[in-house]
PDB file of C-alpha atoms in Angstrom:
ATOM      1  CA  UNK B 776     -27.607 -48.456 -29.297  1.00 47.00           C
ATOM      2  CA  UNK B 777     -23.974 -47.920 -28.198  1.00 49.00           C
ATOM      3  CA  UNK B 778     -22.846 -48.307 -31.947  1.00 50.00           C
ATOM      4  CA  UNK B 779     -24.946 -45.417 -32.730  1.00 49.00           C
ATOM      5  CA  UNK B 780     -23.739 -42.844 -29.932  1.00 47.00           C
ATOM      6  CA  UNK B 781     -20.390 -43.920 -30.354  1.00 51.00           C
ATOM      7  CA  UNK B 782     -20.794 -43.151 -34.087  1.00 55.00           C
ATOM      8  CA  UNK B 783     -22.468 -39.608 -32.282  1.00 54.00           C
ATOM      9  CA  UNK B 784     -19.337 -38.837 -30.760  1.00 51.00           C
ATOM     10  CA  UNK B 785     -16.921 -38.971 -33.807  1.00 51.00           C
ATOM     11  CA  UNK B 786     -19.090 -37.165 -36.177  1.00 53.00           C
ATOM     12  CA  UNK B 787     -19.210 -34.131 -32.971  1.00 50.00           C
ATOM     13  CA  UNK B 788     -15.486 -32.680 -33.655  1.00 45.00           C
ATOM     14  CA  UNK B 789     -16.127 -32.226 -36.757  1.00 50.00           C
ATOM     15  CA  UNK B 790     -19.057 -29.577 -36.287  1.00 49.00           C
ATOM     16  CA  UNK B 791     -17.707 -28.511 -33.121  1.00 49.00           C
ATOM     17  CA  UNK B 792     -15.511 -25.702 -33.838  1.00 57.00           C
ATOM     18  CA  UNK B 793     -17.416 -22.651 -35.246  1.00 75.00           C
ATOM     19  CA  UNK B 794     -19.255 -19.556 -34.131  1.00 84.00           C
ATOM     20  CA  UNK B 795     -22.290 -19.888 -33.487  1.00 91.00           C
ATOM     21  CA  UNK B 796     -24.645 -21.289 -35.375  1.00 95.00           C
ATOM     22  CA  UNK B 797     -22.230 -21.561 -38.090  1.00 96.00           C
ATOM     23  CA  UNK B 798     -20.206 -25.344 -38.618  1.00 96.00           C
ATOM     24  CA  UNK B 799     -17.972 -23.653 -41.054  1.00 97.00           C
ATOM     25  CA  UNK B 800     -15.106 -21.551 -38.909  1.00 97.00           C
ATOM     26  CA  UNK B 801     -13.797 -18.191 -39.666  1.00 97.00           C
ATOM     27  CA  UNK B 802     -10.296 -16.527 -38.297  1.00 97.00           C
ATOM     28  CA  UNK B 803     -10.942 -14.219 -36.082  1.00 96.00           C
ATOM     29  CA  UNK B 804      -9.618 -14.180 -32.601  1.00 97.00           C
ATOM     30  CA  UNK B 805     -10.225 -12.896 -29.179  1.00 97.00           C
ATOM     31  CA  UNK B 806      -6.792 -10.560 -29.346  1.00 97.00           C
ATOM     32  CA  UNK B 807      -4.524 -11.009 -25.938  1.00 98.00           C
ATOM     33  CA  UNK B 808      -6.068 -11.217 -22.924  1.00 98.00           C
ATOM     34  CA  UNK B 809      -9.775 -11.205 -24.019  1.00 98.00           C
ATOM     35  CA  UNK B 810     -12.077 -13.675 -23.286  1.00 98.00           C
ATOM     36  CA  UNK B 811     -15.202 -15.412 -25.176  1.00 98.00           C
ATOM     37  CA  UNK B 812     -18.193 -17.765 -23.622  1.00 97.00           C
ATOM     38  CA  UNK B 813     -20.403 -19.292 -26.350  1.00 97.00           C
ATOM     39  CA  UNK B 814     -23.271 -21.178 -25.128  1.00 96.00           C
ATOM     40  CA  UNK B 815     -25.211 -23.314 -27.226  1.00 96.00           C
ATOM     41  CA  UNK B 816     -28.273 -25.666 -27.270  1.00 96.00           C
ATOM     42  CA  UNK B 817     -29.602 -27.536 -30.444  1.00 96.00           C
ATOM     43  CA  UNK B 818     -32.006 -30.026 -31.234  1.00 95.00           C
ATOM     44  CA  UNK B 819     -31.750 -32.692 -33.578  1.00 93.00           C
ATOM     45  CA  UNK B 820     -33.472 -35.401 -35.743  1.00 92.00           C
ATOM     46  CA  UNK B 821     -31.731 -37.821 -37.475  1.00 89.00           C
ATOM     47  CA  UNK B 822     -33.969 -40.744 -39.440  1.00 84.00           C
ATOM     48  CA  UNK B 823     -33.590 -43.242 -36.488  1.00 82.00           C
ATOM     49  CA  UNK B 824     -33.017 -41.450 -33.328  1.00 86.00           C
ATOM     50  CA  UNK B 825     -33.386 -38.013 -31.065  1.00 89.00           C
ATOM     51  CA  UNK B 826     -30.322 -35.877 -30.131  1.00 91.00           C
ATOM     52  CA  UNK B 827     -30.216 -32.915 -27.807  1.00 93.00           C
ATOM     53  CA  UNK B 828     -26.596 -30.945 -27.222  1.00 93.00           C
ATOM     54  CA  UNK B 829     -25.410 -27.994 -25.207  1.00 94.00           C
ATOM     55  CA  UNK B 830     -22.064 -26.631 -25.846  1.00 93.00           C
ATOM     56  CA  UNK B 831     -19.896 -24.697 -23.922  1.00 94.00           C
ATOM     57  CA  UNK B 832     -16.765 -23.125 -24.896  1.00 96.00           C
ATOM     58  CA  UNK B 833     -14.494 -20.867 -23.634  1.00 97.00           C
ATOM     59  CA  UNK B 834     -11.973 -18.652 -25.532  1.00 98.00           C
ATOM     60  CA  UNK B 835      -9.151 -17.019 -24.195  1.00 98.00           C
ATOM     61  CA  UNK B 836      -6.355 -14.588 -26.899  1.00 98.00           C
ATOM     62  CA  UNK B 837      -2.912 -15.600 -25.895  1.00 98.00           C
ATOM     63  CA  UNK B 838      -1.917 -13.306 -28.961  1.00 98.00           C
ATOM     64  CA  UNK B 839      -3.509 -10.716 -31.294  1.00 98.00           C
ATOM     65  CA  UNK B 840      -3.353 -14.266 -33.572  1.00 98.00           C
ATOM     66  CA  UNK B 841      -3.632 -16.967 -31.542  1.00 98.00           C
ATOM     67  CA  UNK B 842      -6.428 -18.095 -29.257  1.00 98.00           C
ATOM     68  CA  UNK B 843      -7.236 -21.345 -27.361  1.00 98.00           C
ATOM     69  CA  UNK B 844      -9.740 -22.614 -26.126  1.00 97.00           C
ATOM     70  CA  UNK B 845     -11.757 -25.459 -23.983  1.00 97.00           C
ATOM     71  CA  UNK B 846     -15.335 -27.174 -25.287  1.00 95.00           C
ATOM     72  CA  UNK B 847     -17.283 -29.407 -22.370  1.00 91.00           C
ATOM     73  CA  UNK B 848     -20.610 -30.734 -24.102  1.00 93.00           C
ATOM     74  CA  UNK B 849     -23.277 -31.979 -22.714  1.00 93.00           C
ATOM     75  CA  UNK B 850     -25.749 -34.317 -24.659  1.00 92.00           C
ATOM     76  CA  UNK B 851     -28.990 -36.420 -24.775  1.00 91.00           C
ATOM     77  CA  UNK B 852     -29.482 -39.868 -26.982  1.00 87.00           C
ATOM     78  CA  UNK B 853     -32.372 -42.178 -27.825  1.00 85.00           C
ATOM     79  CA  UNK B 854     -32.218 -44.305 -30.596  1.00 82.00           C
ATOM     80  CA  UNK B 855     -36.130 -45.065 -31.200  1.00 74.00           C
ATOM     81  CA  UNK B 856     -37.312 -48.033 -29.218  1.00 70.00           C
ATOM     82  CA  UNK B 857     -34.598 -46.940 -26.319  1.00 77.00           C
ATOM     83  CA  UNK B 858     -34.120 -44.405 -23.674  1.00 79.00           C
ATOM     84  CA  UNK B 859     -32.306 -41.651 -23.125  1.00 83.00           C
ATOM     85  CA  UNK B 860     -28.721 -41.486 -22.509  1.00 85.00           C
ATOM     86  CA  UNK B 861     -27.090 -38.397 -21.348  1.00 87.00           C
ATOM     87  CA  UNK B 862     -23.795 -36.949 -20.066  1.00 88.00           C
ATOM     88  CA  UNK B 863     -20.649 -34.761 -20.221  1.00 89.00           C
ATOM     89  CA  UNK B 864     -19.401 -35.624 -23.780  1.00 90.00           C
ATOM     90  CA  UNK B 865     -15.418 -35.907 -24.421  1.00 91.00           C
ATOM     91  CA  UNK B 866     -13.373 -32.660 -23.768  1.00 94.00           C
ATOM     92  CA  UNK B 867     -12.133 -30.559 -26.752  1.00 96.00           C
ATOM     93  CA  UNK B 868      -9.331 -28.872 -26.309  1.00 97.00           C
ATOM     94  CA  UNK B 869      -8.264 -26.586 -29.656  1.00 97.00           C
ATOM     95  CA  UNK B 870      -6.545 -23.770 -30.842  1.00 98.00           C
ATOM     96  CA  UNK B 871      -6.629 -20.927 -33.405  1.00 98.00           C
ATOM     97  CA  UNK B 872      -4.006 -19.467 -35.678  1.00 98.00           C
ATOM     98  CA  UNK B 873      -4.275 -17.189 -37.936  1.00 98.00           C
ATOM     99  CA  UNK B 874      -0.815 -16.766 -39.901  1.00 98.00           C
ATOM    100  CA  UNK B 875      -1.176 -14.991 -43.041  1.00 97.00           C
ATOM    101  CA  UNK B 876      -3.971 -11.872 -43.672  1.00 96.00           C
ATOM    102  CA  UNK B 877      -4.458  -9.299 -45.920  1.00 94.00           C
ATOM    103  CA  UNK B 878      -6.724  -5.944 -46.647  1.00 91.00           C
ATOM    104  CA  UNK B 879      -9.353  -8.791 -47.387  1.00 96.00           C
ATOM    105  CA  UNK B 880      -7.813 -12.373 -47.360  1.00 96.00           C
ATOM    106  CA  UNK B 881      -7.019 -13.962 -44.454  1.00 98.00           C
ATOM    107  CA  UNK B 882      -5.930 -17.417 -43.598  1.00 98.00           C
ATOM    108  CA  UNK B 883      -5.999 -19.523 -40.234  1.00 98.00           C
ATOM    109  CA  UNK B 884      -4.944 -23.373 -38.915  1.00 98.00           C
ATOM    110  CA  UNK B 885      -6.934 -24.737 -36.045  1.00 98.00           C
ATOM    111  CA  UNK B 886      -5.736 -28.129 -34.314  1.00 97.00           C
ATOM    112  CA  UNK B 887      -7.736 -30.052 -31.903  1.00 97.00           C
ATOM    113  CA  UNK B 888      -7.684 -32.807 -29.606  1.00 96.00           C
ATOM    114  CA  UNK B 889     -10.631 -34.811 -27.544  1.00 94.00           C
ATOM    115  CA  UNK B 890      -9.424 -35.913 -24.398  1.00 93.00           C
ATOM    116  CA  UNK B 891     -11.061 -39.436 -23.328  1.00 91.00           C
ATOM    117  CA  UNK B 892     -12.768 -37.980 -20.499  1.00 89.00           C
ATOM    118  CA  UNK B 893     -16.514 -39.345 -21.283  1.00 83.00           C
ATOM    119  CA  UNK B 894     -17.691 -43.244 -20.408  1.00 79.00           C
ATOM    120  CA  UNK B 895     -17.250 -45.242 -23.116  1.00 80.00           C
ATOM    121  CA  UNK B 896     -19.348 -47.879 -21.567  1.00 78.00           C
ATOM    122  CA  UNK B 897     -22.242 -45.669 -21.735  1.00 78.00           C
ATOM    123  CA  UNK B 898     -21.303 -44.331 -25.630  1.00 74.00           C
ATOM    124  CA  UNK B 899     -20.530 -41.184 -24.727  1.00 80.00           C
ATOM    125  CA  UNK B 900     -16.816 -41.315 -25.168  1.00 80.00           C
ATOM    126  CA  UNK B 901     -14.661 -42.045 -28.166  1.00 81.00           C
ATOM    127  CA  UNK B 902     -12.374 -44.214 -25.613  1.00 84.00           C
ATOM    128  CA  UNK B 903      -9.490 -42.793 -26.810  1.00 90.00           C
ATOM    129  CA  UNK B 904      -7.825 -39.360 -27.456  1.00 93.00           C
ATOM    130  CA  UNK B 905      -8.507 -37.855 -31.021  1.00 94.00           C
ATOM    131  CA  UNK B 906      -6.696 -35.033 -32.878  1.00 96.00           C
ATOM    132  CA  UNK B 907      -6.945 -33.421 -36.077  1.00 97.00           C
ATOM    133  CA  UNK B 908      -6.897 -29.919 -38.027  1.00 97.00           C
ATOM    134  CA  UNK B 909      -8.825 -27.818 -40.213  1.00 97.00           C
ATOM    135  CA  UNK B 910      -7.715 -25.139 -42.435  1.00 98.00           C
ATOM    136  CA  UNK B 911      -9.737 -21.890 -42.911  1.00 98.00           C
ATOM    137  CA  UNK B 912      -9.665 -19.191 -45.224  1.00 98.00           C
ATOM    138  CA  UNK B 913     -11.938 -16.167 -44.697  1.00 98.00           C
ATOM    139  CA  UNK B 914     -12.880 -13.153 -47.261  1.00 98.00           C
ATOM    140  CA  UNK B 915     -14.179 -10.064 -46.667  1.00 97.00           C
ATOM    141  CA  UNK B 916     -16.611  -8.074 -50.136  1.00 96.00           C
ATOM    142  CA  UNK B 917     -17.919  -5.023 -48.165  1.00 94.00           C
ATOM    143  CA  UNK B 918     -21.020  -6.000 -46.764  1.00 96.00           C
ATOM    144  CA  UNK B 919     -20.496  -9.582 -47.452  1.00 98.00           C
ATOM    145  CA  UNK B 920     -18.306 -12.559 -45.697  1.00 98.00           C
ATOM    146  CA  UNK B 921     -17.224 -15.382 -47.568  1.00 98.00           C
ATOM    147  CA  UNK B 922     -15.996 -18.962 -45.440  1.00 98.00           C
ATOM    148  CA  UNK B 923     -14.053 -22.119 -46.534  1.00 98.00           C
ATOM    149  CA  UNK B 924     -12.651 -25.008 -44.444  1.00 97.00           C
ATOM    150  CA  UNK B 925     -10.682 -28.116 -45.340  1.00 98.00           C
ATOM    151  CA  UNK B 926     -10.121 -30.557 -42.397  1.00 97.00           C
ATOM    152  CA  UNK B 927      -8.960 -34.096 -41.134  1.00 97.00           C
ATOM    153  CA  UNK B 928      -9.662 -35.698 -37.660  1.00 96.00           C
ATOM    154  CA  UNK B 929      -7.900 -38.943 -36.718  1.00 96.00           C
ATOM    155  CA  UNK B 930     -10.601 -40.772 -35.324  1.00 93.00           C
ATOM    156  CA  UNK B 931      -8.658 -43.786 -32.920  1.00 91.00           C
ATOM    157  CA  UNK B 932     -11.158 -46.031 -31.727  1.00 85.00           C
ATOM    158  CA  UNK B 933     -12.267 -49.286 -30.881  1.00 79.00           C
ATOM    159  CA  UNK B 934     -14.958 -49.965 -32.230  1.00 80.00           C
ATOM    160  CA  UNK B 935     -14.143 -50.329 -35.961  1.00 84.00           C
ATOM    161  CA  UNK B 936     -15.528 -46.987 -37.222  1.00 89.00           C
ATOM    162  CA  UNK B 937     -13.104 -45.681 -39.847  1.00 94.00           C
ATOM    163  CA  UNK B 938      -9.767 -43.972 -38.504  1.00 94.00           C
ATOM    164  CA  UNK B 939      -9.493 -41.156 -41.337  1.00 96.00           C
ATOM    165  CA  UNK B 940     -12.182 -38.402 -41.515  1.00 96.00           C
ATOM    166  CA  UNK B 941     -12.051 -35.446 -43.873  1.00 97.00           C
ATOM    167  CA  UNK B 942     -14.331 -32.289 -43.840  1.00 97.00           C
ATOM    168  CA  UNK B 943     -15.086 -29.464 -46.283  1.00 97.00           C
ATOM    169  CA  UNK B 944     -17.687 -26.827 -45.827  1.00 97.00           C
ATOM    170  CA  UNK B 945     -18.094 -23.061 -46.939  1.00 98.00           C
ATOM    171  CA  UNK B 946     -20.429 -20.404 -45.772  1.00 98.00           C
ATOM    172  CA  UNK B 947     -21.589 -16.800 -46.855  1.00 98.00           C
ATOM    173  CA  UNK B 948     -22.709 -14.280 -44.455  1.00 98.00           C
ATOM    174  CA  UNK B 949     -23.903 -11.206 -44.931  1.00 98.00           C
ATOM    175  CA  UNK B 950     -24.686  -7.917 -42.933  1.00 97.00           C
ATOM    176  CA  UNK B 951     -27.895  -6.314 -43.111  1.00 98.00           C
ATOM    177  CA  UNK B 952     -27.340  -3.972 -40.946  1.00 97.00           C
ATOM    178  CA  UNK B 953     -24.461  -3.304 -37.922  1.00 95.00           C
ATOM    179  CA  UNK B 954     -26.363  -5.412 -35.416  1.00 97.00           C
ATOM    180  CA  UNK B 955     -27.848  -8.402 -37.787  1.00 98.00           C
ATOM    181  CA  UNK B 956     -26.406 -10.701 -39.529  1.00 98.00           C
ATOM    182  CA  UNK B 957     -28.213 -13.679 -42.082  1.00 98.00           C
ATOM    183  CA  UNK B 958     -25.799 -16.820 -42.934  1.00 98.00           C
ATOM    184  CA  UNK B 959     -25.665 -19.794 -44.983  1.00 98.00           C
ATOM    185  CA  UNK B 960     -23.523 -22.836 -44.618  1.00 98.00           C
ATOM    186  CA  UNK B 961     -23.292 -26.216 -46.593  1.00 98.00           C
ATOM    187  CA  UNK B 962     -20.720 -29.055 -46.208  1.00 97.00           C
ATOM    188  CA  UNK B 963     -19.747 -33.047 -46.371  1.00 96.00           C
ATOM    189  CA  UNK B 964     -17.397 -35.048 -44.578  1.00 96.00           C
ATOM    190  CA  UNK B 965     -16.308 -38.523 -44.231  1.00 96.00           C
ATOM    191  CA  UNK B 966     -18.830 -41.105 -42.969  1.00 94.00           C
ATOM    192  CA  UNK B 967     -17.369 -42.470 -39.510  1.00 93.00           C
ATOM    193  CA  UNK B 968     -19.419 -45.767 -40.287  1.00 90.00           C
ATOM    194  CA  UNK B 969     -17.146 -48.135 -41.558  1.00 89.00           C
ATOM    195  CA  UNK B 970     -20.285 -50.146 -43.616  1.00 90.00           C
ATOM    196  CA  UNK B 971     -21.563 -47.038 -45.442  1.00 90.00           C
ATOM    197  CA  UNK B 972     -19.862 -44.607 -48.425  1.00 91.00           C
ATOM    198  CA  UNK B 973     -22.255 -42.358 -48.117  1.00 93.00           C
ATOM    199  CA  UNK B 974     -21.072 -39.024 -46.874  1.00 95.00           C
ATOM    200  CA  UNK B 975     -23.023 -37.154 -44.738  1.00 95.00           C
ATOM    201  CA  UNK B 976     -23.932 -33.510 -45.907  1.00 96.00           C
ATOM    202  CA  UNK B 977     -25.359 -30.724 -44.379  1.00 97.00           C
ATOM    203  CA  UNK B 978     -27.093 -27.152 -45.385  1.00 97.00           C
ATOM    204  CA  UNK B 979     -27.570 -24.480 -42.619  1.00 98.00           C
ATOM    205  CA  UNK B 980     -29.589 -20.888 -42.689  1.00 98.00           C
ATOM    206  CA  UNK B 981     -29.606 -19.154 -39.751  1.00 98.00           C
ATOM    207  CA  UNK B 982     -29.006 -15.194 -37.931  1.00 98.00           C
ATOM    208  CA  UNK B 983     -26.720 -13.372 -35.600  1.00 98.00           C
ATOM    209  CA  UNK B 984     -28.058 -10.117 -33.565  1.00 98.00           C
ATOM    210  CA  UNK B 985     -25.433  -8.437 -31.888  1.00 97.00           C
ATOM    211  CA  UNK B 986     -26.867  -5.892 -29.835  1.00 97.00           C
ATOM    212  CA  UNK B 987     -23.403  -4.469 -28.614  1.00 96.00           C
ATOM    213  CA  UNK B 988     -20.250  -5.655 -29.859  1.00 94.00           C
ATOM    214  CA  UNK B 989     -19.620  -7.766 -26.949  1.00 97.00           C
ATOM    215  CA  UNK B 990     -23.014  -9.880 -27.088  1.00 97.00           C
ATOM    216  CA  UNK B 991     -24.233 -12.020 -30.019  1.00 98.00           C
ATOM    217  CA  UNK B 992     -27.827 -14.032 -29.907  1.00 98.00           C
ATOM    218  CA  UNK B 993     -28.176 -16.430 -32.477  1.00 98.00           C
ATOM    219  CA  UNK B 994     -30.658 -19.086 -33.989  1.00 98.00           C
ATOM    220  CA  UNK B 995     -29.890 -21.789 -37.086  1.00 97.00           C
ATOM    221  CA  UNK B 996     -32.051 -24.722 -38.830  1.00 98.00           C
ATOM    222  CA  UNK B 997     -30.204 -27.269 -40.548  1.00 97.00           C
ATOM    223  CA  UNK B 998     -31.057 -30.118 -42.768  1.00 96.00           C
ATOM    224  CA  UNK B 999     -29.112 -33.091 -43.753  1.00 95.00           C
ATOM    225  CA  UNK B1000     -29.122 -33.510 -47.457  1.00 96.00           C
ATOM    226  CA  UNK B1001     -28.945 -37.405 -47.557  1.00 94.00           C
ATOM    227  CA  UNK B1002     -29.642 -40.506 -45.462  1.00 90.00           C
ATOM    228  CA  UNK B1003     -26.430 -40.061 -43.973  1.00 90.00           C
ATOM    229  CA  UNK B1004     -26.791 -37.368 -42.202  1.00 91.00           C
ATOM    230  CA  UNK B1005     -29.286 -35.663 -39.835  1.00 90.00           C
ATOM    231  CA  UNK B1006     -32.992 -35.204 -40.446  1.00 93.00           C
ATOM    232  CA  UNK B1007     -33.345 -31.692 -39.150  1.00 93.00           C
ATOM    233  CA  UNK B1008     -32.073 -29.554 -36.498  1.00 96.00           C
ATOM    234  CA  UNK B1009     -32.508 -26.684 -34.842  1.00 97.00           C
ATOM    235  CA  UNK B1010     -30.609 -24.567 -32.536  1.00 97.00           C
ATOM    236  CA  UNK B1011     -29.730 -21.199 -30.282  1.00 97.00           C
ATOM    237  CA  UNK B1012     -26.968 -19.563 -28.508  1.00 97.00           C
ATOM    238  CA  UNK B1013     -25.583 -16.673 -27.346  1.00 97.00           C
ATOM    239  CA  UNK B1014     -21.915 -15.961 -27.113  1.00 98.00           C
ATOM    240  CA  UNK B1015     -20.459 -13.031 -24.577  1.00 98.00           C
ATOM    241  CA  UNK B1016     -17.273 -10.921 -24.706  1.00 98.00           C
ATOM    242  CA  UNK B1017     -15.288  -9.317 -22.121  1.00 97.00           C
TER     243      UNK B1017
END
C-alpha cells in the first residue's frame, strides 16, 4: 500500500501546475499585485485503487511576467482490499515566467519545488524535497488556443522509484462564445515505477464558464490511455480573481 501512494505522490507534480481542468499549462499571469485562488476537487480510478484530491493554489503577480505561487493538496487513498488514507499532501511551491511573446506566440519557464512537508510514514510525502521545470509555449488563431509543454522533475526519493521524470503534453481550446470555453488535452510522461517502461498517458475533454472575467467554473473527464495510467477521472473547480 505505501509503495503505491508513494508512487501517488511523484506522479502529482507533474499534473499539478495548470488551470483548471487543464494538465497542460499556458503563460498567462496574474500582472503585479493581482491575486488568483483555484480550487479544485477530482475523482479518480486507476485499475487497482480509489483516489480523491482537492487542490488549492494561490497566485500572486510580482510582475506583469512573473507570478508565484503556493499549492497545499489534500488527498484520499485506498488501494482495493485497504482503507483509506488521507492528508495534507507535500507543499508546491512554483513560479511563472513568461520571457519572450509576440502578437500571437508566446513563451514561458515554470520551476517548482515540493517541500517535504507530508508523512512519509503514512505515503503521503515524497520524504524529500523535489524540483523540476517545464517549458510552455502558448498560441493564439482567433477564436482558437493552442498549448505545448516539455518538462523534467527530479524525483529524490527513497524508495527506489526512478530519479528522472520527463513530461510532454499539448492542448487546444477553443471559445465558443466570451463566457465558454471547450478544451482538449493529451500527454505522457515518465513512469515513476522503477519495474515498468510503460509510460503513463492521459486524454482530457472538459469546459470553462466564466461568467465575469474574474470567476471561472470548470468541469473535466479524463481517461488514461494505457495500464499505466489512471482508469478514469473526473473533476470540478472554480478559480477567483481579485
Amino acid at each position: 500500500m505505501k509503495k503505491f501512494l508513494m508512487l501517488a505522490a511523484a506522479i502529482a507534480p507533474l499534473a499539478a501546475h495548470a488551470a483548471n481542468p487543464l494538465v497542460t499549462d499556458d503563460t498567462g499571469t496574474q500582472d503585479t499585485g493581482n491575486w488568483q485562488l483555484e480550487l479544485n476537487s477530482e475523482w479518480l480510478t486507476f485499475p487497482t485503487s480509489r483516489q480523491q484530491q482537492w487542490t488549492n493554489t494561490l497566485t500572486y503577480g510580482v510582475l506583469p511576467t512573473l507570478d508565484v505561487a503556493i499549492q497545499a493538496p489534500y488527498q484520499r487513498s485506498r488501494p482495493d482490499g485497504d482503507g483509506w488514507t488521507s492528508g495534507f499532501t507535500d507543499l508546491l511551491l512554483q513560479a511563472k515566467w513568461r520571457f519572450l511573446e509576440s502578437e500571437q506566440w508566446s513563451l514561458g519557464l515554470k520551476p517548482f519545488v515540493t517541500l517535504p512537508t507530508a508523512s512519509q510514514e503514512r505515503g503521503l510525502g515524497n520524504g524529500r524535497a523535489t524540483t523540476g521545470a517545464n517549458l510552455l509555449m502558448q498560441y493564439n488563431l482567433e477564436r482558437w488556443t493552442f498549448l505545448a509543454n516539455a518538462g523534467y522533475t527530479w524525483n529524490n526519493n527513497s524508495v527506489g522509484n526512478r530519479q528522472s521524470l520527463w513530461n510532454a503534453s499539448t492542448a487546444v481550446l477553443f471559445s465558443v462564445t466570451d463566457q465558454l470555453r471547450l478544451v482538449a488535452d493529451v500527454g505522457l510522461a515518465t513512469n515513476p515505477d522503477s519495474r515498468s517502461q510503460t509510460k503513463p498517458a492521459y486524454a482530457l475533454v472538459g469546459a470553462i464558464y466564466s461568467p465575469t472575467k474574474d470567476l471561472d467554473l470548470d468541469v473535466g473527464y479524463k481517461r488514461g490511455l494505457n495500464p499505466a495510467s489512471l482508469a478514469h477521472s473526473v473533476q470540478a473547480g472554480v478559480t477567483i480573481r481579485w
